Amino acid sequence: GLTTATCANNNQTPWSYNQGVPLAALVELHRATGDSSLLTKARTLADASTSSSFLNPGGILFDNGGGGDVPSFKGIYVRGLSALNRTLADHPYTSYLRRHADTAYARDRSSADSYDQPWAGPFQRSDGARQQSALDLMNSAS
């Protein structure tokens, strides 16, 4: 969903996992090589994806529609973002992750403590993929 050169919207579907996978990969490549430029690239991507109103309408990450795997996409994203956040000394994405966890807890949780796909709510249904993403979010925000 983002262009490589400028991290701008490419006007295609901006699936959140497309941001999370390279974030995690850049963190692991940095660990393997010690190349700090990889973290700079990851931060650029993370800054673009966390501030994008296209990915975060109303300030909360959203993946629209799709097949049965779409509810797992946000979990992939927050795992990658959390890995980067833990690696950077200033932990710049902590408030972003906590805001999402707080919102999901308040607006997207059933009385049985299960979660749906839209973390901004309202809760409608849950399944394993939705639970996995919510668990990834809660772990990332702690």
mmCIF file of C-alpha atoms in Angstrom:
data_model
loop_
_atom_site.group_PDB
_atom_site.id
_atom_site.type_symbol
_atom_site.label_atom_id
_atom_site.label_comp_id
_atom_site.label_asym_id
_atom_site.label_seq_id
_atom_site.Cartn_x
_atom_site.Cartn_y
_atom_site.Cartn_z
ATOM 1 C CA GLY A 1 0.000 0.000 0.000
ATOM 2 C CA LEU A 2 2.998 2.385 0.081
ATOM 3 C CA THR A 3 5.498 3.447 -2.564
ATOM 4 C CA THR A 4 9.090 2.459 -1.963
ATOM 5 C CA ALA A 5 10.689 5.815 -2.716
ATOM 6 C CA THR A 6 8.481 8.139 -0.654
ATOM 7 C CA CYS A 7 6.378 5.876 1.579
ATOM 8 C CA ALA A 8 3.279 7.485 0.077
ATOM 9 C CA ASN A 9 0.017 5.695 -0.645
ATOM 10 C CA ASN A 10 0.194 3.812 -3.957
ATOM 11 C CA ASN A 11 -3.617 3.853 -4.293
ATOM 12 C CA GLN A 12 -3.859 0.088 -3.936
ATOM 13 C CA THR A 13 -5.344 -1.792 -0.998
ATOM 14 C CA PRO A 14 -3.096 -0.984 1.990
ATOM 15 C CA TRP A 15 -3.074 -4.332 3.785
ATOM 16 C CA SER A 16 -1.418 -3.787 7.144
ATOM 17 C CA TYR A 17 0.720 -6.937 6.976
ATOM 18 C CA ASN A 18 2.513 -5.416 3.966
ATOM 19 C CA GLN A 19 4.012 -2.969 6.456
ATOM 20 C CA GLY A 20 4.556 -5.445 9.295
ATOM 21 C CA VAL A 21 6.543 -8.064 7.398
ATOM 22 C CA PRO A 22 9.283 -5.668 6.206
ATOM 23 C CA LEU A 23 9.453 -4.052 9.656
ATOM 24 C CA ALA A 24 10.204 -7.408 11.257
ATOM 25 C CA ALA A 25 12.620 -8.329 8.445
ATOM 26 C CA LEU A 26 14.559 -5.069 8.767
ATOM 27 C CA VAL A 27 14.871 -5.564 12.527
ATOM 28 C CA GLU A 28 16.196 -9.106 12.045
ATOM 29 C CA LEU A 29 18.603 -8.013 9.295
ATOM 30 C CA HIS A 30 19.904 -5.313 11.644
ATOM 31 C CA ARG A 31 20.447 -7.919 14.369
ATOM 32 C CA ALA A 32 22.346 -10.125 11.921
ATOM 33 C CA THR A 33 24.489 -7.405 10.349
ATOM 34 C CA GLY A 34 24.639 -4.523 12.821
ATOM 35 C CA ASP A 35 23.778 -2.172 9.940
ATOM 36 C CA SER A 36 21.976 0.772 11.575
ATOM 37 C CA SER A 37 20.722 2.059 8.209
ATOM 38 C CA LEU A 38 18.250 -0.834 8.256
ATOM 39 C CA LEU A 39 16.627 0.584 11.397
ATOM 40 C CA THR A 40 16.473 4.000 9.725
ATOM 41 C CA LYS A 41 14.579 2.426 6.811
ATOM 42 C CA ALA A 42 12.295 0.574 9.230
ATOM 43 C CA ARG A 43 11.575 3.773 11.161
ATOM 44 C CA THR A 44 10.693 5.574 7.912
ATOM 45 C CA LEU A 45 8.227 2.818 7.021
ATOM 46 C CA ALA A 46 6.815 2.685 10.555
ATOM 47 C CA ASP A 47 6.409 6.472 10.712
ATOM 48 C CA ALA A 48 4.549 6.434 7.398
ATOM 49 C CA SER A 49 2.303 3.529 8.363
ATOM 50 C CA THR A 50 1.454 4.780 11.865
ATOM 51 C CA SER A 51 0.617 8.280 10.647
ATOM 52 C CA SER A 52 -1.301 7.295 7.513
ATOM 53 C CA SER A 53 -4.949 8.286 7.716
ATOM 54 C CA PHE A 54 -5.543 5.777 4.911
ATOM 55 C CA LEU A 55 -4.313 2.890 7.115
ATOM 56 C CA ASN A 56 -5.572 4.426 10.361
ATOM 57 C CA PRO A 57 -8.951 6.052 9.703
ATOM 58 C CA GLY A 58 -9.998 7.824 12.872
ATOM 59 C CA GLY A 59 -6.571 7.016 14.323
ATOM 60 C CA ILE A 60 -7.099 3.228 14.560
ATOM 61 C CA LEU A 61 -5.610 0.639 12.185
ATOM 62 C CA PHE A 62 -8.172 -0.874 9.815
ATOM 63 C CA ASP A 63 -8.085 -3.628 7.181
ATOM 64 C CA ASN A 64 -11.192 -3.703 5.023
ATOM 65 C CA GLY A 65 -12.934 -6.784 3.724
ATOM 66 C CA GLY A 66 -11.141 -9.659 2.089
ATOM 67 C CA GLY A 67 -11.022 -13.352 2.762
ATOM 68 C CA GLY A 68 -10.638 -15.440 5.868
ATOM 69 C CA ASP A 69 -7.018 -14.443 6.399
ATOM 70 C CA VAL A 70 -7.621 -10.665 6.568
ATOM 71 C CA PRO A 71 -8.388 -10.638 10.324
ATOM 72 C CA SER A 72 -4.842 -11.896 10.971
ATOM 73 C CA PHE A 73 -3.170 -9.048 9.035
ATOM 74 C CA LYS A 74 -3.190 -6.497 11.856
ATOM 75 C CA GLY A 75 -1.561 -9.012 14.188
ATOM 76 C CA ILE A 76 1.294 -9.419 11.706
ATOM 77 C CA TYR A 77 1.638 -5.641 11.542
ATOM 78 C CA VAL A 78 1.720 -5.017 15.302
ATOM 79 C CA ARG A 79 4.238 -7.849 15.806
ATOM 80 C CA GLY A 80 6.609 -6.201 13.317
ATOM 81 C CA LEU A 81 6.020 -2.725 14.725
ATOM 82 C CA SER A 82 6.539 -4.001 18.260
ATOM 83 C CA ALA A 83 9.831 -5.678 17.281
ATOM 84 C CA LEU A 84 11.045 -2.357 15.896
ATOM 85 C CA ASN A 85 9.756 -0.443 18.919
ATOM 86 C CA ARG A 86 11.657 -2.736 21.300
ATOM 87 C CA THR A 87 14.841 -2.336 19.242
ATOM 88 C CA LEU A 88 14.820 1.468 19.084
ATOM 89 C CA ALA A 89 16.150 3.175 22.196
ATOM 90 C CA ASP A 90 13.400 5.826 22.271
ATOM 91 C CA HIS A 91 10.532 3.276 21.823
ATOM 92 C CA PRO A 92 8.623 5.714 19.570
ATOM 93 C CA TYR A 93 5.619 3.464 18.868
ATOM 94 C CA THR A 94 4.635 2.606 22.438
ATOM 95 C CA SER A 95 1.809 5.154 22.590
ATOM 96 C CA TYR A 96 0.490 4.058 19.186
ATOM 97 C CA LEU A 97 0.365 0.413 20.279
ATOM 98 C CA ARG A 98 -1.185 1.236 23.656
ATOM 99 C CA ARG A 99 -3.827 3.487 22.075
ATOM 100 C CA HIS A 100 -4.857 0.611 19.821
ATOM 101 C CA ALA A 101 -4.951 -1.884 22.678
ATOM 102 C CA ASP A 102 -6.984 0.475 24.851
ATOM 103 C CA THR A 103 -9.410 1.148 21.992
ATOM 104 C CA ALA A 104 -9.845 -2.535 21.162
ATOM 105 C CA TYR A 105 -10.418 -3.336 24.838
ATOM 106 C CA ALA A 106 -13.007 -0.584 25.203
ATOM 107 C CA ARG A 107 -14.821 -0.823 21.852
ATOM 108 C CA ASP A 108 -14.179 -4.211 20.278
ATOM 109 C CA ARG A 109 -14.481 -6.721 23.125
ATOM 110 C CA SER A 110 -17.441 -8.981 23.815
ATOM 111 C CA SER A 111 -18.779 -9.833 27.253
ATOM 112 C CA ALA A 112 -16.864 -13.133 26.883
ATOM 113 C CA ASP A 113 -13.601 -11.196 26.326
ATOM 114 C CA SER A 114 -13.303 -12.094 22.657
ATOM 115 C CA TYR A 115 -12.367 -9.612 19.937
ATOM 116 C CA ASP A 116 -13.490 -8.751 16.422
ATOM 117 C CA GLN A 117 -11.527 -7.420 13.442
ATOM 118 C CA PRO A 118 -12.284 -3.674 13.653
ATOM 119 C CA TRP A 119 -10.420 -2.579 16.778
ATOM 120 C CA ALA A 120 -12.373 0.678 16.706
ATOM 121 C CA GLY A 121 -15.503 -1.445 17.169
ATOM 122 C CA PRO A 122 -18.220 -2.359 17.346
ATOM 123 C CA PHE A 123 -17.854 -6.029 18.234
ATOM 124 C CA GLN A 124 -19.866 -8.262 15.903
ATOM 125 C CA ARG A 125 -18.181 -11.671 15.832
ATOM 126 C CA SER A 126 -14.963 -13.422 16.670
ATOM 127 C CA ASP A 127 -12.869 -16.305 15.408
ATOM 128 C CA GLY A 128 -9.335 -17.611 15.795
ATOM 129 C CA ALA A 129 -7.736 -15.082 13.420
ATOM 130 C CA ARG A 130 -9.426 -12.149 15.173
ATOM 131 C CA GLN A 131 -8.355 -13.476 18.569
ATOM 132 C CA GLN A 132 -4.781 -14.007 17.363
ATOM 133 C CA SER A 133 -4.521 -10.413 16.127
ATOM 134 C CA ALA A 134 -5.974 -9.039 19.349
ATOM 135 C CA LEU A 135 -3.571 -11.173 21.393
ATOM 136 C CA ASP A 136 -0.668 -9.914 19.266
ATOM 137 C CA LEU A 137 -1.874 -6.364 19.924
ATOM 138 C CA MET A 138 -2.189 -6.811 23.680
ATOM 139 C CA ASN A 139 1.259 -8.416 23.872
ATOM 140 C CA SER A 140 2.748 -5.644 21.730
ATOM 141 C CA ALA A 141 1.281 -2.921 23.929
ATOM 142 C CA SER A 142 2.546 -4.350 27.204
#
